[in-house]
Amino acid sequence: MRKIQVNASSSYNVIIEKDALLRVGEYCLDALGGTCRVCILTDTNVAPLYLDKVKKGLLASGFDTLEFIIESGEASKSTENLVRLVEFMAENRLTRKDVLVALGGGVVGDLGGFAAAVYLRGIRFVQLPTTLLAATDSSVGGKTAVDLKAGKNLMGAFYQPTLVICDYSTLDTLDAEVFSDGCAEVIKYGVIGNRKLFDKLQNGIAAQIEEIIADCVQMKADIVEEDEHDNGKRQLLNLGHTVGHAIEVCSEFEISHGRAVAMGMAIISKAAYKLGYCKKEDVEEIIALLEKEGLPTECPYGADELFSVATADKKRAGDEICVVIPFGIGECRLVRIPVSELCGLIAKGLE
Ligand code: GLY
């Protein structure tokens, strides 16, 4: 078992432990300081696997539970579901003393966190991530959101959880493709600032899962402590994401987030090499590791197509866009470039 403290605007623990869901009641009691009513948000994939376990654990520790189940998939991260969930909590008279528990992957965590942020101007919430992506990235750091018609994550808040419990035995039930989506985010951590982690990943991610999740969460905790509101260093976590988001949109979300980010990292690394920022061997190592974890590195779209979508990205600031550039493995920097140069940069990465 590993416990990592995140010191953001509020402090909380991330517990990383095999079968931690069996102790969910005990951990919640400790972090919340007493019993209360708990609204468990989960989805149609996760509910049959883990909802009973979580409910039983909470009930055994004296919590009173109710549940709200959404369809699995990105389409559920909607304003409609946000309103339905908040209405549900209101109809059930949840008070400011009560808690929302988000049991699932990134969609459940982001939607649940945002509902907790706005219901009664803020109730506490607990993240129980069940995917590698949620365990290593989205459940930690307080980015909560829903999607709008104009784009992903356009309505949200920075709102920190009270506790994160990562039971990594839940990763055993993931499809290989969903697991490898999370591997893209894990590899990202190695590339942005941790050569030691990157080297460790060569020995296989699944085989060292507890240690690897802990390394990623510790990096995220350090970054969030320094830049909770995403004004500087936190933007490094967007490596491969500007192009990755454009790939997701071009594919009408047929290409998953992790796969798109893998392609985005490959493109930006190749461009960085062509512009003389990093070595050819760095690019080869990044691409080899992505491919080893079953991730794609060739993109089916052209530079013009990706550029026109990427310039609608929320990371754009006026006529400039901030791009995360690898200067080596374990060393990325934020580089602000004129928007007009982005197309050329993407084209270099696609050559
Ligand atoms: N997932 C990127 C961030 O939390 O900043």
mmCIF file of C-alpha atoms and ligand atoms in Angstrom:
data_model
loop_
_atom_site.group_PDB
_atom_site.id
_atom_site.type_symbol
_atom_site.label_atom_id
_atom_site.label_comp_id
_atom_site.label_asym_id
_atom_site.label_seq_id
_atom_site.Cartn_x
_atom_site.Cartn_y
_atom_site.Cartn_z
ATOM 1 C CA MET A 1 0.000 0.000 0.000
ATOM 2 C CA ARG A 2 1.223 3.478 -0.819
ATOM 3 C CA LYS A 3 -0.197 6.757 0.369
ATOM 4 C CA ILE A 4 0.620 10.026 -1.390
ATOM 5 C CA GLN A 5 -0.439 13.390 -0.039
ATOM 6 C CA VAL A 6 -1.552 16.055 -2.488
ATOM 7 C CA ASN A 7 -1.113 19.569 -1.091
ATOM 8 C CA ALA A 8 -3.270 21.768 -3.297
ATOM 9 C CA SER A 9 -5.785 24.416 -2.083
ATOM 10 C CA SER A 10 -6.874 21.543 0.145
ATOM 11 C CA SER A 11 -4.773 18.533 1.145
ATOM 12 C CA TYR A 12 -5.838 14.951 0.602
ATOM 13 C CA ASN A 13 -4.452 11.454 0.318
ATOM 14 C CA VAL A 14 -4.251 9.146 -2.665
ATOM 15 C CA ILE A 15 -4.285 5.544 -1.441
ATOM 16 C CA ILE A 16 -2.869 3.039 -3.936
ATOM 17 C CA GLU A 17 -3.526 -0.520 -2.861
ATOM 18 C CA LYS A 18 -4.592 -3.872 -4.286
ATOM 19 C CA ASP A 19 -8.155 -4.669 -3.120
ATOM 20 C CA ALA A 20 -8.494 -1.262 -1.459
ATOM 21 C CA LEU A 21 -12.216 -1.266 -2.325
ATOM 22 C CA LEU A 22 -12.663 -3.875 0.409
ATOM 23 C CA ARG A 23 -11.618 -1.139 2.865
ATOM 24 C CA VAL A 24 -13.547 1.711 1.232
ATOM 25 C CA GLY A 25 -15.753 2.291 4.311
ATOM 26 C CA GLU A 26 -12.809 2.424 6.691
ATOM 27 C CA TYR A 27 -10.822 4.811 4.456
ATOM 28 C CA CYS A 28 -13.832 7.095 3.885
ATOM 29 C CA LEU A 29 -14.650 7.185 7.587
ATOM 30 C CA ASP A 30 -11.119 8.250 8.349
ATOM 31 C CA ALA A 31 -10.924 10.946 5.628
ATOM 32 C CA LEU A 32 -14.467 12.295 6.094
ATOM 33 C CA GLY A 33 -14.355 12.306 9.878
ATOM 34 C CA GLY A 34 -17.691 10.505 10.384
ATOM 35 C CA THR A 35 -20.586 8.904 8.580
ATOM 36 C CA CYS A 36 -22.967 10.689 6.214
ATOM 37 C CA ARG A 37 -25.071 9.997 3.141
ATOM 38 C CA VAL A 38 -23.157 9.012 0.025
ATOM 39 C CA CYS A 39 -24.318 9.317 -3.578
ATOM 40 C CA ILE A 40 -22.344 6.756 -5.604
ATOM 41 C CA LEU A 41 -21.972 7.776 -9.247
ATOM 42 C CA THR A 42 -20.896 4.999 -11.590
ATOM 43 C CA ASP A 43 -21.512 3.713 -15.126
ATOM 44 C CA THR A 44 -23.081 0.710 -16.816
ATOM 45 C CA ASN A 45 -19.689 -1.019 -17.306
ATOM 46 C CA VAL A 46 -18.447 -0.568 -13.761
ATOM 47 C CA ALA A 47 -21.692 -1.032 -11.802
ATOM 48 C CA PRO A 48 -21.994 -4.826 -12.356
ATOM 49 C CA LEU A 49 -18.352 -5.293 -11.346
ATOM 50 C CA TYR A 50 -17.790 -3.090 -8.303
ATOM 51 C CA LEU A 51 -20.926 -1.236 -7.175
ATOM 52 C CA ASP A 52 -22.022 -3.927 -4.693
ATOM 53 C CA LYS A 53 -18.564 -4.119 -3.176
ATOM 54 C CA VAL A 54 -18.424 -0.352 -2.647
ATOM 55 C CA LYS A 55 -21.971 -0.188 -1.285
ATOM 56 C CA LYS A 56 -21.378 -3.053 1.154
ATOM 57 C CA GLY A 57 -18.135 -1.493 2.379
ATOM 58 C CA LEU A 58 -19.767 1.890 2.954
ATOM 59 C CA LEU A 59 -22.858 0.424 4.630
ATOM 60 C CA ALA A 60 -20.707 -1.716 6.931
ATOM 61 C CA SER A 61 -18.969 1.441 8.158
ATOM 62 C CA GLY A 62 -22.288 3.176 8.846
ATOM 63 C CA PHE A 63 -22.720 5.289 5.672
ATOM 64 C CA ASP A 64 -26.110 5.528 4.026
ATOM 65 C CA THR A 65 -25.880 5.068 0.221
ATOM 66 C CA LEU A 66 -27.800 5.919 -2.914
ATOM 67 C CA GLU A 67 -26.668 5.327 -6.464
ATOM 68 C CA PHE A 68 -26.806 7.078 -9.835
ATOM 69 C CA ILE A 69 -25.759 5.078 -12.905
ATOM 70 C CA ILE A 70 -24.903 6.621 -16.279
ATOM 71 C CA GLU A 71 -24.239 4.947 -19.633
ATOM 72 C CA SER A 72 -20.542 4.256 -20.079
ATOM 73 C CA GLY A 73 -18.732 6.406 -22.653
ATOM 74 C CA GLU A 74 -17.707 9.990 -23.354
ATOM 75 C CA ALA A 75 -21.247 10.956 -24.496
ATOM 76 C CA SER A 76 -22.307 10.732 -20.837
ATOM 77 C CA LYS A 77 -20.045 13.614 -19.807
ATOM 78 C CA SER A 78 -22.846 15.959 -20.753
ATOM 79 C CA THR A 79 -24.643 18.966 -19.319
ATOM 80 C CA GLU A 80 -27.825 16.831 -19.409
ATOM 81 C CA ASN A 81 -26.303 14.229 -17.078
ATOM 82 C CA LEU A 82 -24.855 16.962 -14.894
ATOM 83 C CA VAL A 83 -28.314 18.450 -14.353
ATOM 84 C CA ARG A 84 -29.916 15.006 -13.878
ATOM 85 C CA LEU A 85 -27.327 14.119 -11.245
ATOM 86 C CA VAL A 86 -27.619 17.404 -9.378
ATOM 87 C CA GLU A 87 -31.447 17.159 -9.458
ATOM 88 C CA PHE A 88 -31.150 13.586 -8.130
ATOM 89 C CA MET A 89 -29.029 14.751 -5.185
ATOM 90 C CA ALA A 90 -31.478 17.591 -4.508
ATOM 91 C CA GLU A 91 -34.529 15.291 -4.682
ATOM 92 C CA ASN A 92 -32.798 13.019 -2.181
ATOM 93 C CA ARG A 93 -32.071 15.996 0.073
ATOM 94 C CA LEU A 94 -28.315 15.559 0.214
ATOM 95 C CA THR A 95 -26.820 18.262 2.418
ATOM 96 C CA ARG A 96 -23.421 19.955 2.564
ATOM 97 C CA LYS A 97 -22.325 17.278 5.058
ATOM 98 C CA ASP A 98 -22.910 14.563 2.462
ATOM 99 C CA VAL A 99 -20.575 13.158 -0.169
ATOM 100 C CA LEU A 100 -20.431 12.114 -3.798
ATOM 101 C CA VAL A 101 -18.331 9.053 -4.606
ATOM 102 C CA ALA A 102 -17.197 8.715 -8.244
ATOM 103 C CA LEU A 103 -16.595 5.034 -9.028
ATOM 104 C CA GLY A 104 -15.197 4.588 -12.540
ATOM 105 C CA GLY A 105 -12.909 6.073 -15.170
ATOM 106 C CA GLY A 106 -12.316 9.615 -16.364
ATOM 107 C CA VAL A 107 -15.886 10.320 -17.483
ATOM 108 C CA VAL A 108 -17.389 9.383 -14.109
ATOM 109 C CA GLY A 109 -14.639 11.230 -12.203
ATOM 110 C CA ASP A 110 -14.898 14.430 -14.244
ATOM 111 C CA LEU A 111 -18.711 14.542 -14.217
ATOM 112 C CA GLY A 112 -18.935 13.553 -10.537
ATOM 113 C CA GLY A 113 -16.318 16.067 -9.495
ATOM 114 C CA PHE A 114 -18.081 18.891 -11.319
ATOM 115 C CA ALA A 115 -21.489 17.911 -9.895
ATOM 116 C CA ALA A 116 -19.926 17.924 -6.406
ATOM 117 C CA ALA A 117 -18.393 21.354 -7.116
ATOM 118 C CA VAL A 118 -21.700 22.974 -8.066
ATOM 119 C CA TYR A 119 -24.284 21.154 -5.907
ATOM 120 C CA LEU A 120 -25.044 23.426 -2.912
ATOM 121 C CA ARG A 121 -21.959 25.420 -4.050
ATOM 122 C CA GLY A 122 -19.782 22.455 -3.181
ATOM 123 C CA ILE A 123 -20.002 19.136 -1.358
ATOM 124 C CA ARG A 124 -17.121 16.753 -0.709
ATOM 125 C CA PHE A 125 -16.270 14.038 -3.197
ATOM 126 C CA VAL A 126 -14.187 10.890 -3.261
ATOM 127 C CA GLN A 127 -12.590 9.428 -6.376
ATOM 128 C CA LEU A 128 -12.466 5.638 -6.838
ATOM 129 C CA PRO A 129 -10.659 5.325 -10.216
ATOM 130 C CA THR A 130 -11.056 2.028 -12.091
ATOM 131 C CA THR A 131 -9.003 2.721 -15.239
ATOM 132 C CA LEU A 132 -5.265 3.303 -15.578
ATOM 133 C CA LEU A 133 -5.901 6.736 -17.093
ATOM 134 C CA ALA A 134 -8.071 7.768 -14.145
ATOM 135 C CA ALA A 135 -5.676 6.218 -11.604
ATOM 136 C CA THR A 136 -2.596 8.024 -12.891
ATOM 137 C CA ASP A 137 -4.051 11.267 -14.143
ATOM 138 C CA SER A 138 -7.673 12.381 -14.095
ATOM 139 C CA SER A 139 -8.618 11.390 -10.511
ATOM 140 C CA VAL A 140 -5.829 13.516 -9.021
ATOM 141 C CA GLY A 141 -5.480 17.294 -9.215
ATOM 142 C CA GLY A 142 -9.073 18.509 -9.226
ATOM 143 C CA LYS A 143 -9.808 19.095 -12.902
ATOM 144 C CA THR A 144 -13.544 18.471 -13.200
ATOM 145 C CA ALA A 145 -15.694 19.116 -16.266
ATOM 146 C CA VAL A 146 -18.414 18.182 -18.696
ATOM 147 C CA ASP A 147 -18.317 18.497 -22.482
ATOM 148 C CA LEU A 148 -20.209 21.115 -24.477
ATOM 149 C CA LYS A 149 -21.331 20.812 -28.097
ATOM 150 C CA ALA A 150 -18.415 23.087 -29.034
ATOM 151 C CA GLY A 151 -15.805 20.804 -27.463
ATOM 152 C CA LYS A 152 -14.565 18.562 -24.664
ATOM 153 C CA ASN A 153 -14.194 19.789 -21.054
ATOM 154 C CA LEU A 154 -15.371 23.315 -21.892
ATOM 155 C CA MET A 155 -17.463 23.678 -18.709
ATOM 156 C CA GLY A 156 -15.836 22.802 -15.420
ATOM 157 C CA ALA A 157 -14.041 23.828 -12.275
ATOM 158 C CA PHE A 158 -10.876 23.190 -10.363
ATOM 159 C CA TYR A 159 -12.281 21.307 -7.374
ATOM 160 C CA GLN A 160 -10.151 18.940 -5.330
ATOM 161 C CA PRO A 161 -11.442 15.605 -4.011
ATOM 162 C CA THR A 162 -11.296 14.787 -0.299
ATOM 163 C CA LEU A 163 -9.797 11.358 -0.923
ATOM 164 C CA VAL A 164 -8.697 9.174 -3.842
ATOM 165 C CA ILE A 165 -8.682 5.394 -3.401
ATOM 166 C CA CYS A 166 -7.003 3.546 -6.224
ATOM 167 C CA ASP A 167 -7.684 -0.197 -6.040
ATOM 168 C CA TYR A 168 -5.506 -1.348 -8.928
ATOM 169 C CA SER A 169 -7.021 -4.836 -8.922
ATOM 170 C CA THR A 170 -9.882 -3.134 -10.839
ATOM 171 C CA LEU A 171 -7.468 -2.772 -13.784
ATOM 172 C CA ASP A 172 -7.578 -6.579 -14.200
ATOM 173 C CA THR A 173 -11.069 -6.345 -15.716
ATOM 174 C CA LEU A 174 -10.161 -3.707 -18.332
ATOM 175 C CA ASP A 175 -10.058 -4.528 -22.049
ATOM 176 C CA ALA A 176 -6.446 -4.600 -23.288
ATOM 177 C CA GLU A 177 -7.207 -1.516 -25.383
ATOM 178 C CA VAL A 178 -8.525 0.505 -22.445
ATOM 179 C CA PHE A 179 -5.487 -0.495 -20.356
ATOM 180 C CA SER A 180 -3.102 0.579 -23.106
ATOM 181 C CA ASP A 181 -4.935 3.921 -23.398
ATOM 182 C CA GLY A 182 -3.782 4.567 -19.840
ATOM 183 C CA CYS A 183 -0.246 3.499 -20.794
ATOM 184 C CA ALA A 184 -0.085 6.550 -23.097
ATOM 185 C CA GLU A 185 -0.570 8.834 -20.067
ATOM 186 C CA VAL A 186 1.963 6.838 -18.037
ATOM 187 C CA ILE A 187 4.590 7.127 -20.799
ATOM 188 C CA LYS A 188 3.787 10.845 -20.967
ATOM 189 C CA TYR A 189 4.910 11.257 -17.322
ATOM 190 C CA GLY A 190 8.260 9.636 -18.127
ATOM 191 C CA VAL A 191 8.817 11.870 -21.147
ATOM 192 C CA ILE A 192 7.819 15.141 -19.477
ATOM 193 C CA GLY A 193 10.020 14.869 -16.416
ATOM 194 C CA ASN A 194 11.228 11.488 -15.245
ATOM 195 C CA ARG A 195 13.901 9.587 -17.174
ATOM 196 C CA LYS A 196 14.094 7.010 -14.353
ATOM 197 C CA LEU A 197 10.384 6.260 -14.713
ATOM 198 C CA PHE A 198 10.717 6.069 -18.504
ATOM 199 C CA ASP A 199 13.493 3.473 -18.125
ATOM 200 C CA LYS A 200 11.429 1.521 -15.598
ATOM 201 C CA LEU A 201 8.562 1.345 -18.098
ATOM 202 C CA GLN A 202 10.777 -0.662 -20.466
ATOM 203 C CA ASN A 203 10.267 -3.620 -18.102
ATOM 204 C CA GLY A 204 6.503 -3.585 -18.665
ATOM 205 C CA ILE A 205 3.816 -1.434 -17.078
ATOM 206 C CA ALA A 206 1.420 -4.154 -15.886
ATOM 207 C CA ALA A 207 4.224 -6.032 -14.108
ATOM 208 C CA GLN A 208 5.087 -3.095 -11.819
ATOM 209 C CA ILE A 209 1.706 -1.475 -11.591
ATOM 210 C CA GLU A 210 1.660 -0.274 -7.957
ATOM 211 C CA GLU A 211 5.058 1.377 -8.203
ATOM 212 C CA ILE A 212 4.279 2.961 -11.570
ATOM 213 C CA ILE A 213 0.918 4.388 -10.471
ATOM 214 C CA ALA A 214 2.642 5.777 -7.369
ATOM 215 C CA ASP A 215 5.410 7.386 -9.453
ATOM 216 C CA CYS A 216 2.856 9.067 -11.741
ATOM 217 C CA VAL A 217 0.651 10.230 -8.860
ATOM 218 C CA GLN A 218 3.688 11.641 -7.012
ATOM 219 C CA MET A 219 4.702 13.582 -10.138
ATOM 220 C CA LYS A 220 1.175 14.865 -10.553
ATOM 221 C CA ALA A 221 0.983 15.843 -6.856
ATOM 222 C CA ASP A 222 4.240 17.801 -7.170
ATOM 223 C CA ILE A 223 3.049 19.588 -10.312
ATOM 224 C CA VAL A 224 -0.384 20.418 -8.878
ATOM 225 C CA GLU A 225 1.190 21.697 -5.667
ATOM 226 C CA GLU A 226 3.191 24.181 -7.727
ATOM 227 C CA ASP A 227 0.532 25.121 -10.285
ATOM 228 C CA GLU A 228 -2.964 23.980 -9.278
ATOM 229 C CA HIS A 229 -4.745 26.291 -11.727
ATOM 230 C CA ASP A 230 -2.847 25.343 -14.869
ATOM 231 C CA ASN A 231 -1.096 28.641 -15.481
ATOM 232 C CA GLY A 232 2.376 27.204 -16.052
ATOM 233 C CA LYS A 233 4.058 23.935 -15.125
ATOM 234 C CA ARG A 234 0.816 21.921 -15.101
ATOM 235 C CA GLN A 235 0.526 22.533 -18.838
ATOM 236 C CA LEU A 236 3.419 20.083 -19.283
ATOM 237 C CA LEU A 237 0.822 17.369 -18.636
ATOM 238 C CA ASN A 238 -0.618 18.307 -22.027
ATOM 239 C CA LEU A 239 2.272 16.711 -23.925
ATOM 240 C CA GLY A 240 0.805 15.343 -27.151
ATOM 241 C CA HIS A 241 -2.656 16.624 -26.212
ATOM 242 C CA THR A 242 -3.070 19.594 -28.600
ATOM 243 C CA VAL A 243 -2.573 17.343 -31.615
ATOM 244 C CA GLY A 244 -4.168 14.419 -29.738
ATOM 245 C CA HIS A 245 -7.427 16.318 -29.171
ATOM 246 C CA ALA A 246 -7.456 17.307 -32.853
ATOM 247 C CA ILE A 247 -7.065 13.627 -33.811
ATOM 248 C CA GLU A 248 -9.953 12.660 -31.511
ATOM 249 C CA VAL A 249 -12.182 15.305 -33.101
ATOM 250 C CA CYS A 250 -11.155 14.430 -36.696
ATOM 251 C CA SER A 251 -12.052 10.786 -35.988
ATOM 252 C CA GLU A 252 -15.387 11.852 -34.446
ATOM 253 C CA PHE A 253 -14.120 10.197 -31.260
ATOM 254 C CA GLU A 254 -13.668 6.789 -32.942
ATOM 255 C CA ILE A 255 -9.987 7.076 -31.930
ATOM 256 C CA SER A 256 -9.779 6.962 -28.132
ATOM 257 C CA HIS A 257 -8.064 9.642 -26.028
ATOM 258 C CA GLY A 258 -5.064 7.446 -25.146
ATOM 259 C CA ARG A 259 -4.463 6.403 -28.743
ATOM 260 C CA ALA A 260 -4.791 9.979 -29.967
ATOM 261 C CA VAL A 261 -2.364 11.212 -27.293
ATOM 262 C CA ALA A 262 0.125 8.476 -28.304
ATOM 263 C CA MET A 263 -0.028 9.704 -31.923
ATOM 264 C CA GLY A 264 0.205 13.312 -30.696
ATOM 265 C CA MET A 265 3.335 12.512 -28.641
ATOM 266 C CA ALA A 266 4.934 10.764 -31.629
ATOM 267 C CA ILE A 267 4.171 13.756 -33.902
ATOM 268 C CA ILE A 268 5.457 16.412 -31.493
ATOM 269 C CA SER A 269 8.600 14.371 -30.696
ATOM 270 C CA LYS A 270 9.420 13.986 -34.404
ATOM 271 C CA ALA A 271 8.837 17.717 -34.932
ATOM 272 C CA ALA A 272 11.074 18.514 -31.936
ATOM 273 C CA TYR A 273 13.864 16.409 -33.456
ATOM 274 C CA LYS A 274 13.496 18.033 -36.891
ATOM 275 C CA LEU A 275 13.719 21.472 -35.253
ATOM 276 C CA GLY A 276 16.877 20.456 -33.369
ATOM 277 C CA TYR A 277 15.359 20.393 -29.857
ATOM 278 C CA CYS A 278 15.941 16.708 -29.107
ATOM 279 C CA LYS A 279 17.963 13.792 -30.430
ATOM 280 C CA LYS A 280 16.813 11.237 -32.995
ATOM 281 C CA GLU A 281 17.397 8.457 -30.423
ATOM 282 C CA ASP A 282 14.947 10.156 -28.019
ATOM 283 C CA VAL A 283 12.220 10.027 -30.659
ATOM 284 C CA GLU A 284 13.041 6.402 -31.489
ATOM 285 C CA GLU A 285 12.862 5.427 -27.803
ATOM 286 C CA ILE A 286 9.526 7.207 -27.287
ATOM 287 C CA ILE A 287 7.984 5.607 -30.358
ATOM 288 C CA ALA A 288 9.347 2.149 -29.467
ATOM 289 C CA LEU A 289 7.870 2.324 -25.953
ATOM 290 C CA LEU A 290 4.467 3.509 -27.195
ATOM 291 C CA GLU A 291 4.385 0.674 -29.723
ATOM 292 C CA LYS A 292 5.537 -1.862 -27.110
ATOM 293 C CA GLU A 293 2.394 -1.000 -25.122
ATOM 294 C CA GLY A 294 0.215 -1.529 -28.200
ATOM 295 C CA LEU A 295 -0.268 2.164 -29.001
ATOM 296 C CA PRO A 296 -0.376 3.639 -32.517
ATOM 297 C CA THR A 297 2.198 6.240 -33.566
ATOM 298 C CA GLU A 298 1.144 6.934 -37.175
ATOM 299 C CA CYS A 299 -1.641 9.447 -37.713
ATOM 300 C CA PRO A 300 -4.270 9.044 -40.468
ATOM 301 C CA TYR A 301 -4.890 12.818 -40.813
ATOM 302 C CA GLY A 302 -3.008 15.590 -42.579
ATOM 303 C CA ALA A 303 -1.459 18.724 -41.062
ATOM 304 C CA ASP A 304 -4.089 21.141 -42.445
ATOM 305 C CA GLU A 305 -6.963 19.083 -41.092
ATOM 306 C CA LEU A 306 -5.363 18.770 -37.633
ATOM 307 C CA PHE A 307 -4.379 22.446 -37.585
ATOM 308 C CA SER A 308 -7.878 23.747 -38.231
ATOM 309 C CA VAL A 309 -9.262 21.684 -35.333
ATOM 310 C CA ALA A 310 -6.307 22.360 -32.997
ATOM 311 C CA THR A 311 -6.662 26.128 -33.298
ATOM 312 C CA ALA A 312 -10.065 25.886 -31.615
ATOM 313 C CA ASP A 313 -8.248 24.329 -28.599
ATOM 314 C CA LYS A 314 -8.761 25.990 -25.194
ATOM 315 C CA LYS A 315 -4.974 26.057 -24.648
ATOM 316 C CA ARG A 316 -4.783 28.796 -27.297
ATOM 317 C CA ALA A 317 -4.152 32.284 -25.868
ATOM 318 C CA GLY A 318 -4.999 34.933 -28.489
ATOM 319 C CA ASP A 319 -2.657 34.626 -31.447
ATOM 320 C CA GLU A 320 -0.331 32.274 -29.592
ATOM 321 C CA ILE A 321 -0.530 28.640 -28.569
ATOM 322 C CA CYS A 322 1.483 26.889 -25.881
ATOM 323 C CA VAL A 323 3.061 23.658 -27.075
ATOM 324 C CA VAL A 324 4.867 21.084 -24.927
ATOM 325 C CA ILE A 325 8.162 20.256 -26.631
ATOM 326 C CA PRO A 326 10.456 17.356 -25.661
ATOM 327 C CA PHE A 327 14.060 18.486 -25.316
ATOM 328 C CA GLY A 328 15.007 14.952 -24.296
ATOM 329 C CA ILE A 329 13.419 12.086 -22.385
ATOM 330 C CA GLY A 330 12.564 13.452 -18.961
ATOM 331 C CA GLU A 331 12.853 17.059 -20.096
ATOM 332 C CA CYS A 332 9.969 18.870 -21.721
ATOM 333 C CA ARG A 333 9.473 22.625 -21.928
ATOM 334 C CA LEU A 334 6.539 24.882 -22.673
ATOM 335 C CA VAL A 335 7.105 26.831 -25.856
ATOM 336 C CA ARG A 336 4.734 29.602 -26.915
ATOM 337 C CA ILE A 337 4.477 29.862 -30.691
ATOM 338 C CA PRO A 338 2.349 31.998 -33.007
ATOM 339 C CA VAL A 339 -0.759 30.043 -33.996
ATOM 340 C CA SER A 340 0.286 30.469 -37.637
ATOM 341 C CA GLU A 341 3.384 28.303 -36.979
ATOM 342 C CA LEU A 342 1.452 25.355 -35.545
ATOM 343 C CA CYS A 343 0.541 23.930 -38.951
ATOM 344 C CA GLY A 344 4.198 23.836 -39.976
ATOM 345 C CA LEU A 345 5.130 22.183 -36.672
ATOM 346 C CA ILE A 346 2.512 19.452 -37.141
ATOM 347 C CA ALA A 347 3.605 18.978 -40.773
ATOM 348 C CA LYS A 348 7.212 18.408 -39.599
ATOM 349 C CA GLY A 349 6.005 15.742 -37.178
ATOM 350 C CA LEU A 350 4.073 13.997 -39.934
ATOM 351 C CA GLU A 351 6.930 13.976 -42.519
HETATM 352 N N1 GLY B 1 -4.838 15.867 -17.113
HETATM 353 C C1 GLY B 1 -4.069 17.031 -17.113
HETATM 354 C C2 GLY B 1 -4.162 17.815 -15.842
HETATM 355 O O1 GLY B 1 -4.692 17.340 -14.869
HETATM 356 O O2 GLY B 1 -3.681 18.903 -15.805
#
